[in-house]
Structure formats: C-alpha cells, structure tokens
Amino acid sequence: IALVLPQQPPFMFLDRAELNGDSLKASYTIKGTEFFLEGHFKDEPIFPASIVFEAMGQAACLWLLERAPAQLGKEIESNRVFFASLDGAHFYRKTKPGETLEFTQKLVKLREPLAIFEGTVTSNGERVAQIERLVLAFGEQLLPVASDAAPSEIPVALATPAPHGSNNAQS
C-alpha cells in the first residue's frame, strides 16, 4: 500500500487492502497514537469523521492506481490523482482506538479524467459511514496552476490534493 499511495505515514489510513474487479475491501485499525487524537477530543479520543472519509478516498486512490491502468490502457502517476468531490456522505457512529474500520467500495464509473466510487464503512459489524459518490480526478491534463493565477481561478480539483476527506459538493 505504501509503495503505491501518494499519502504516507502519519497520514496514511489503510493497513490492508484487497482489490477484486471493480470493488475493494480495505481496513484500518485505529491505534490511538494518531497525532490528531490528542486533541480530538480531550480525555476521549474519537476518530474524526473527516479522516474516515479520507481513508475511503485513499482506498479509492489505491484502486485507481492499481486497476485503472489495465482498463484505460495507460499508467496513472500517483502525483496526478486529485480529490474532486464527495456527495451523499453520511456518518452514523463514532469510533475509538482499538476499533478496526472495514471499507467496502465499488467503482461506479471510470472515464478519463474521472473515477467515481461508492462505499460503506463498518466496525464490529455496525455501520460507521457511507458515501454515495466519491470522485477522483486524474491524468496529465491536471497540470499545476501557474502561481500568478488568482485563487478564484484555481479549480478546486487542482487546488486540493487527493483524496481529501472534505465534503465538497461539486460535480
């Protein structure tokens, strides 16, 4: 996983992954030593929902980098994958250190320059989160924006490295 993903510790949230056709299963055990748990929340560490969605994005990114090249007939550079949007994100329950997050995701559509996924997260058999649509943008057409561009001229898909667990509702 670490050899493929652009995200690296301490900001990599996948311990295991299994890619099968257009779907994937992955997991992450919350260790309790994650740097952000010290302040989220004092005396009761709770794994942030945004990081759960980030982990789903990382799992989708792993699928895209490993499986999409065979379908597209060309390689995808890991530094050319960006988070584009997240729709229908729902969080159902908090998770804590010691729990294992289990991700089940499926590719809905792959057409350059976008890959669209849906998925769920469970822990101990209970639903934690769900995403109806997670979109990754990829490819050579996503070149860095010139530094003299005004912030309003920078497309969000280029301004935000992927996958970034925010709930950005653009299509």
mmCIF file of C-alpha atoms in Angstrom, residues 84-144:
data_model
loop_
_atom_site.group_PDB
_atom_site.id
_atom_site.type_symbol
_atom_site.label_atom_id
_atom_site.label_comp_id
_atom_site.label_asym_id
_atom_site.label_seq_id
_atom_site.Cartn_x
_atom_site.Cartn_y
_atom_site.Cartn_z
ATOM 1 C CA ALA A 84 -12.648 16.200 -6.815
ATOM 2 C CA SER A 85 -15.866 15.792 -4.798
ATOM 3 C CA LEU A 86 -17.769 13.876 -2.180
ATOM 4 C CA ASP A 87 -21.560 13.599 -2.312
ATOM 5 C CA GLY A 88 -24.028 11.810 -0.092
ATOM 6 C CA ALA A 89 -21.581 11.400 2.777
ATOM 7 C CA HIS A 90 -23.225 10.161 5.952
ATOM 8 C CA PHE A 91 -21.622 9.422 9.298
ATOM 9 C CA TYR A 92 -23.515 7.137 11.679
ATOM 10 C CA ARG A 93 -21.393 6.458 14.741
ATOM 11 C CA LYS A 94 -18.135 7.396 16.406
ATOM 12 C CA THR A 95 -15.139 5.083 16.506
ATOM 13 C CA LYS A 96 -12.310 4.885 19.018
ATOM 14 C CA PRO A 97 -8.810 3.454 19.406
ATOM 15 C CA GLY A 98 -8.749 -0.322 19.167
ATOM 16 C CA GLU A 99 -11.582 -0.490 16.640
ATOM 17 C CA THR A 100 -10.989 -1.634 13.074
ATOM 18 C CA LEU A 101 -12.650 0.261 10.244
ATOM 19 C CA GLU A 102 -13.688 -2.030 7.377
ATOM 20 C CA PHE A 103 -14.126 -0.334 3.995
ATOM 21 C CA THR A 104 -16.161 -1.822 1.147
ATOM 22 C CA GLN A 105 -16.162 0.236 -2.023
ATOM 23 C CA LYS A 106 -17.110 -0.171 -5.653
ATOM 24 C CA LEU A 107 -16.176 1.659 -8.819
ATOM 25 C CA VAL A 108 -19.320 3.168 -10.312
ATOM 26 C CA LYS A 109 -17.762 4.795 -13.387
ATOM 27 C CA LEU A 110 -14.309 5.194 -14.892
ATOM 28 C CA ARG A 111 -13.844 7.595 -17.760
ATOM 29 C CA GLU A 112 -10.770 9.758 -18.004
ATOM 30 C CA PRO A 113 -10.311 12.121 -16.241
ATOM 31 C CA LEU A 114 -12.721 10.889 -13.517
ATOM 32 C CA ALA A 115 -13.265 7.803 -11.382
ATOM 33 C CA ILE A 116 -16.460 7.601 -9.308
ATOM 34 C CA PHE A 117 -16.823 5.285 -6.306
ATOM 35 C CA GLU A 118 -19.474 4.440 -3.724
ATOM 36 C CA GLY A 119 -18.870 2.727 -0.422
ATOM 37 C CA THR A 120 -19.547 1.953 3.194
ATOM 38 C CA VAL A 121 -17.538 1.660 6.387
ATOM 39 C CA THR A 122 -18.326 -0.683 9.245
ATOM 40 C CA SER A 123 -16.719 -1.540 12.573
ATOM 41 C CA ASN A 124 -17.633 -4.579 14.639
ATOM 42 C CA GLY A 125 -20.437 -5.240 12.146
ATOM 43 C CA GLU A 126 -22.018 -1.816 12.734
ATOM 44 C CA ARG A 127 -22.378 0.855 10.058
ATOM 45 C CA VAL A 128 -19.984 3.784 10.600
ATOM 46 C CA ALA A 129 -20.219 5.780 7.371
ATOM 47 C CA GLN A 130 -21.440 5.755 3.789
ATOM 48 C CA ILE A 131 -20.583 7.675 0.637
ATOM 49 C CA GLU A 132 -22.905 7.749 -2.344
ATOM 50 C CA ARG A 133 -20.343 9.350 -4.662
ATOM 51 C CA LEU A 134 -16.611 9.909 -4.192
ATOM 52 C CA VAL A 135 -14.946 11.402 -7.268
ATOM 53 C CA LEU A 136 -11.238 11.321 -8.062
ATOM 54 C CA ALA A 137 -9.790 13.299 -10.970
ATOM 55 C CA PHE A 138 -6.626 12.030 -12.641
ATOM 56 C CA GLY A 139 -4.365 12.357 -15.626
ATOM 57 C CA GLU A 140 -1.910 14.581 -17.415
ATOM 58 C CA GLN A 141 -4.487 17.294 -18.143
ATOM 59 C CA LEU A 142 -4.334 18.149 -14.431
ATOM 60 C CA LEU A 143 -1.192 20.230 -14.554
ATOM 61 C CA PRO A 144 -0.197 22.564 -11.725
#
